[in-house]
Coordinates of C-alpha atoms in Angstrom, one line a residue:
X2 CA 0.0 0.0 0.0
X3 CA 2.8 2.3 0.7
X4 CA 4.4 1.8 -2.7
X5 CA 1.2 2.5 -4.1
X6 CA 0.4 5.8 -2.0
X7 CA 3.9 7.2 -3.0
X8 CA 4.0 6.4 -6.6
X9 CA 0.4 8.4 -6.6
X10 CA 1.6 11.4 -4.5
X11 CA 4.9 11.0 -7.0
X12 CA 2.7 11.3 -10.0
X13 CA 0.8 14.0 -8.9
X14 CA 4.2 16.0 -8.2
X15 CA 5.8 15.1 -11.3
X16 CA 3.5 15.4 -14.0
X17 CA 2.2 18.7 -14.9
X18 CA -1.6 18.2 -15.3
X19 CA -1.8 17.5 -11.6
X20 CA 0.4 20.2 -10.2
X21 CA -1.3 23.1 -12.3
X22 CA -4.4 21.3 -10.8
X23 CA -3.4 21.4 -7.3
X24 CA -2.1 24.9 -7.4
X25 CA -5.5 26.7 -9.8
X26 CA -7.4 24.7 -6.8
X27 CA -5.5 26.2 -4.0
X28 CA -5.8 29.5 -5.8
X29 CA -9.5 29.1 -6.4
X30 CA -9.8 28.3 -3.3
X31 CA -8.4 31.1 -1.4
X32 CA -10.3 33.5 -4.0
X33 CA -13.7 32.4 -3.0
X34 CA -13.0 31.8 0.8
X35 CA -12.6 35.0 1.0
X36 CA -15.6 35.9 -0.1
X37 CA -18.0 33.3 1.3
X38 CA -17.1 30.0 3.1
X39 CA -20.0 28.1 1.6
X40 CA -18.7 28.6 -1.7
X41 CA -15.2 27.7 -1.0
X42 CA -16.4 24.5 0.9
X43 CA -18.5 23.5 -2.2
X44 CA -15.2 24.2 -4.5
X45 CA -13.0 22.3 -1.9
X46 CA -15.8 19.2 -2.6
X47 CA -16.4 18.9 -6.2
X48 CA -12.9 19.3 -6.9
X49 CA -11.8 16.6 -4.4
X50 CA -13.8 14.1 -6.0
X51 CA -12.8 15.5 -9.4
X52 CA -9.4 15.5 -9.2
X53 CA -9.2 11.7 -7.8
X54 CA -11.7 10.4 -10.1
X55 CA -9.8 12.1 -12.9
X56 CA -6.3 10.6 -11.1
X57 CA -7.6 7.3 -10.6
X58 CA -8.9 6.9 -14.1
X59 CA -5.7 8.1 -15.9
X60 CA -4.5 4.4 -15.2
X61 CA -7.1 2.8 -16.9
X62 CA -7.0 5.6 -20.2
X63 CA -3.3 5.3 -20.3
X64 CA -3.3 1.8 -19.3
X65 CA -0.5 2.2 -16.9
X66 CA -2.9 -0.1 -14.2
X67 CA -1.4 -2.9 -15.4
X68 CA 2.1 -1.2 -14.0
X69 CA 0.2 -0.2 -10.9
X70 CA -0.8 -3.9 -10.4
X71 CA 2.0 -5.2 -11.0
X72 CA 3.5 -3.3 -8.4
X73 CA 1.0 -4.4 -5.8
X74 CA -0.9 -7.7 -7.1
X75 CA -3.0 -7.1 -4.4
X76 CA -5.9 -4.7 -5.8
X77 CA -7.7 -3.8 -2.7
X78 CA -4.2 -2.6 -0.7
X79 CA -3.8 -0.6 -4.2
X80 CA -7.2 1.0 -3.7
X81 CA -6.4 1.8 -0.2
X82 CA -3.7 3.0 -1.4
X83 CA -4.7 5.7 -3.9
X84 CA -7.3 6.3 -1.9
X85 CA -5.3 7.4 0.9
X86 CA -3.2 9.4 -1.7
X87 CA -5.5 11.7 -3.1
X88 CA -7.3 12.2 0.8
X89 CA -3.7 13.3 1.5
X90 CA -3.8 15.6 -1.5
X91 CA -7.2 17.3 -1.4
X92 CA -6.9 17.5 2.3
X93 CA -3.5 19.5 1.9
X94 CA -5.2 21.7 -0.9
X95 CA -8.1 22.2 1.5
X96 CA -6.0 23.3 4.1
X97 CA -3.9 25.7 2.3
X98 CA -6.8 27.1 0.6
X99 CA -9.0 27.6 3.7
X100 CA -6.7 29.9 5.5
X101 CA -8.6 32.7 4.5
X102 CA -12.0 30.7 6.1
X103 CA -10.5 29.8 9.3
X104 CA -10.4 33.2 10.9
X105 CA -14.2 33.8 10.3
X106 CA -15.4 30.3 9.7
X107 CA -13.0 28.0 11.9
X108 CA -16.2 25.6 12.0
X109 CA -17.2 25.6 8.2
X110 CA -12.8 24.6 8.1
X111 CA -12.7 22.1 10.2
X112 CA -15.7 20.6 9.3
X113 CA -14.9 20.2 5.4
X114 CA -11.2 19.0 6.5
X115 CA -13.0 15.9 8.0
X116 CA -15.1 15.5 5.3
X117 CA -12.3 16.1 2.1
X118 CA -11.2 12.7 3.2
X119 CA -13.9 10.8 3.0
X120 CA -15.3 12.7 -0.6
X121 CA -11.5 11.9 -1.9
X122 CA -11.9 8.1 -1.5
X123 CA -15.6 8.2 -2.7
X124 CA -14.0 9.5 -6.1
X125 CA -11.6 6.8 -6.0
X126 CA -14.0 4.6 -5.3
X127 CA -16.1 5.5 -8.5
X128 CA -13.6 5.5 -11.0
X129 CA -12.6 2.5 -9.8
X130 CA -15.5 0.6 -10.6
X131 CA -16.7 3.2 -13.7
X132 CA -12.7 3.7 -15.4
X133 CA -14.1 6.2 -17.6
X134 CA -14.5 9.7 -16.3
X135 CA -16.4 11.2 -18.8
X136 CA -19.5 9.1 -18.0
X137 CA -18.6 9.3 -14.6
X138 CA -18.9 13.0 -14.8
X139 CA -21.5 13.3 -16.5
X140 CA -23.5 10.3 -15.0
X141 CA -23.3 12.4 -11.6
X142 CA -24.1 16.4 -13.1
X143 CA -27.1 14.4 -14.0
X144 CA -27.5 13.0 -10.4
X145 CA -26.5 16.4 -8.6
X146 CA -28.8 18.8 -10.7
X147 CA -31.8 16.3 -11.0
X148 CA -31.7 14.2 -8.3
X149 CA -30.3 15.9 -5.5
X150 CA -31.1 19.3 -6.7
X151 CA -34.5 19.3 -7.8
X152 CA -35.4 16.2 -6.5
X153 CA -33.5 16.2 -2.9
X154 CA -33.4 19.9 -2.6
X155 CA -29.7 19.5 -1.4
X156 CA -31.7 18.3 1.9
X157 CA -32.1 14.6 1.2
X158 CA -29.5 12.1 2.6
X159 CA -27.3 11.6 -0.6
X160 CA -23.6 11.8 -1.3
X161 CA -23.4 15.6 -2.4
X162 CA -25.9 16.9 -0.1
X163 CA -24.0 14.9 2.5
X164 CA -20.8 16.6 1.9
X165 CA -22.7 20.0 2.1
X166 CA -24.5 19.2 5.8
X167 CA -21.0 18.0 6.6
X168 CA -19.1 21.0 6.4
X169 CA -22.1 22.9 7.6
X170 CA -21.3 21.1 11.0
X171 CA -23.9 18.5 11.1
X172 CA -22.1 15.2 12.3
X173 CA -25.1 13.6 10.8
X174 CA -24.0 14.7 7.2
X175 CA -20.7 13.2 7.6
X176 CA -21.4 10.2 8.8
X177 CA -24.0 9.8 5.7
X178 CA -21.3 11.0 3.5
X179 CA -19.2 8.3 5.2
X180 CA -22.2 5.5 4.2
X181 CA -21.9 6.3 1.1
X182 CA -18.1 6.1 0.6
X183 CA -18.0 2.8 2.7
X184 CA -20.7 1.5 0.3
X185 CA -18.8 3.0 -2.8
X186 CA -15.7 1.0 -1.7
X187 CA -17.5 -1.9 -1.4
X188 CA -18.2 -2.2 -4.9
X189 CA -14.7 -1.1 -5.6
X190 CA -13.3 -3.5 -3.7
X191 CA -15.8 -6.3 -5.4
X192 CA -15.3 -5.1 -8.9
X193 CA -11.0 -4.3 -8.6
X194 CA -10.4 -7.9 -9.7
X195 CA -12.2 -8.2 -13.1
X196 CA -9.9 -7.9 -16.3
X197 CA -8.4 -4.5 -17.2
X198 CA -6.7 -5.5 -20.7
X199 CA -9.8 -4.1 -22.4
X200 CA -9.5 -0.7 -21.0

């Protein structure tokens, strides 16, 4: 798992794609915490999940999983792995970008620091089982707008909306966030051993 958590953290250092993503994140990040912390807590979210579905998925696209497994034959310590990778990345960007938040917020900042975990290794989670980002994204704008937007009103007990009651400061939200994740992994963990040569 180790080797697996710092070839991720390696790759995201090393190749350009992910460090201009951490850094317009951060950026982002302290632009609208400034402004309001709602906003920069809803940023800090979708880009979590975002930016590990997206790293996740680049294995299967570029077929370099077979390199990862390889490395680590075993596939669930290589989930754990990346999923404890990009946690450690999106918790760092959330950090850094929420120092304008903490002063007036310090709740709102704490708050989404425990939950950035969690959404990171739900967007592991996803791509593992979906591989393809493109109908992963678009699978859940569908879901967020429709289903949890018009649907849920954002109030219903569903990943997104979760998150959101999470780093409001309702320990309910989080641990429904953490269902959800725990469930996502599941099915990662179930569907990690089928064949990736056709990817």
């Amino acid at each position: 798992m180790t080797a697996v958590l710092r070839g991720e953290l390696h790759r995201l250092a090393t190749i350009r794609s992910g460090r201009v993503s951490v850094l317009v994140l951060t950026g982002l990040g302290l632009f609208l915490g400034a402004f309001d912390e709602a906003s920069w807590a809803l940023l800090v979210g979708l880009s979590t999940f975002a930016l590990s579905v997206v790293g996740t998925s680049q294995h299967f696209q570029h077929r370099t999983v077979v390199l990862l497994y390889l490395g680590q034959p075993h596939r669930l310590r290589a989930l754990a792995g990346q999923a404890l990778a990009y946690a450690l990345t999106a918790l760092t960007v959330a950090a850094l970008s929420g120092v304008v938040v903490v002063a007036g917020a310090a709740d709102t900042y704490l708050a989404t620091l425990v939950a950035v975990p969690v959404m990171a290794a739900f967007g592991v989670a996803n791509a593992t089982v979906v591989r393809r980002p493109t109908w992963l994204f678009l699978g859940w704008a569908g879901w967020l707008v429709f289903v949890e937007g018009l649907v849920g009103r954002l109030r219903a007990p569903l990943p997104f909306s979760a998150f959101l009651d999470g780093t409001a400061g309702e320990r309910a939200g989080l641990l429904v966030l953490a269902g959800w994740t725990a469930l996502a992994l599941v099915v990662a963990g179930l569907t990690a051993g089928r064949d990736v040569t056709g990817e």
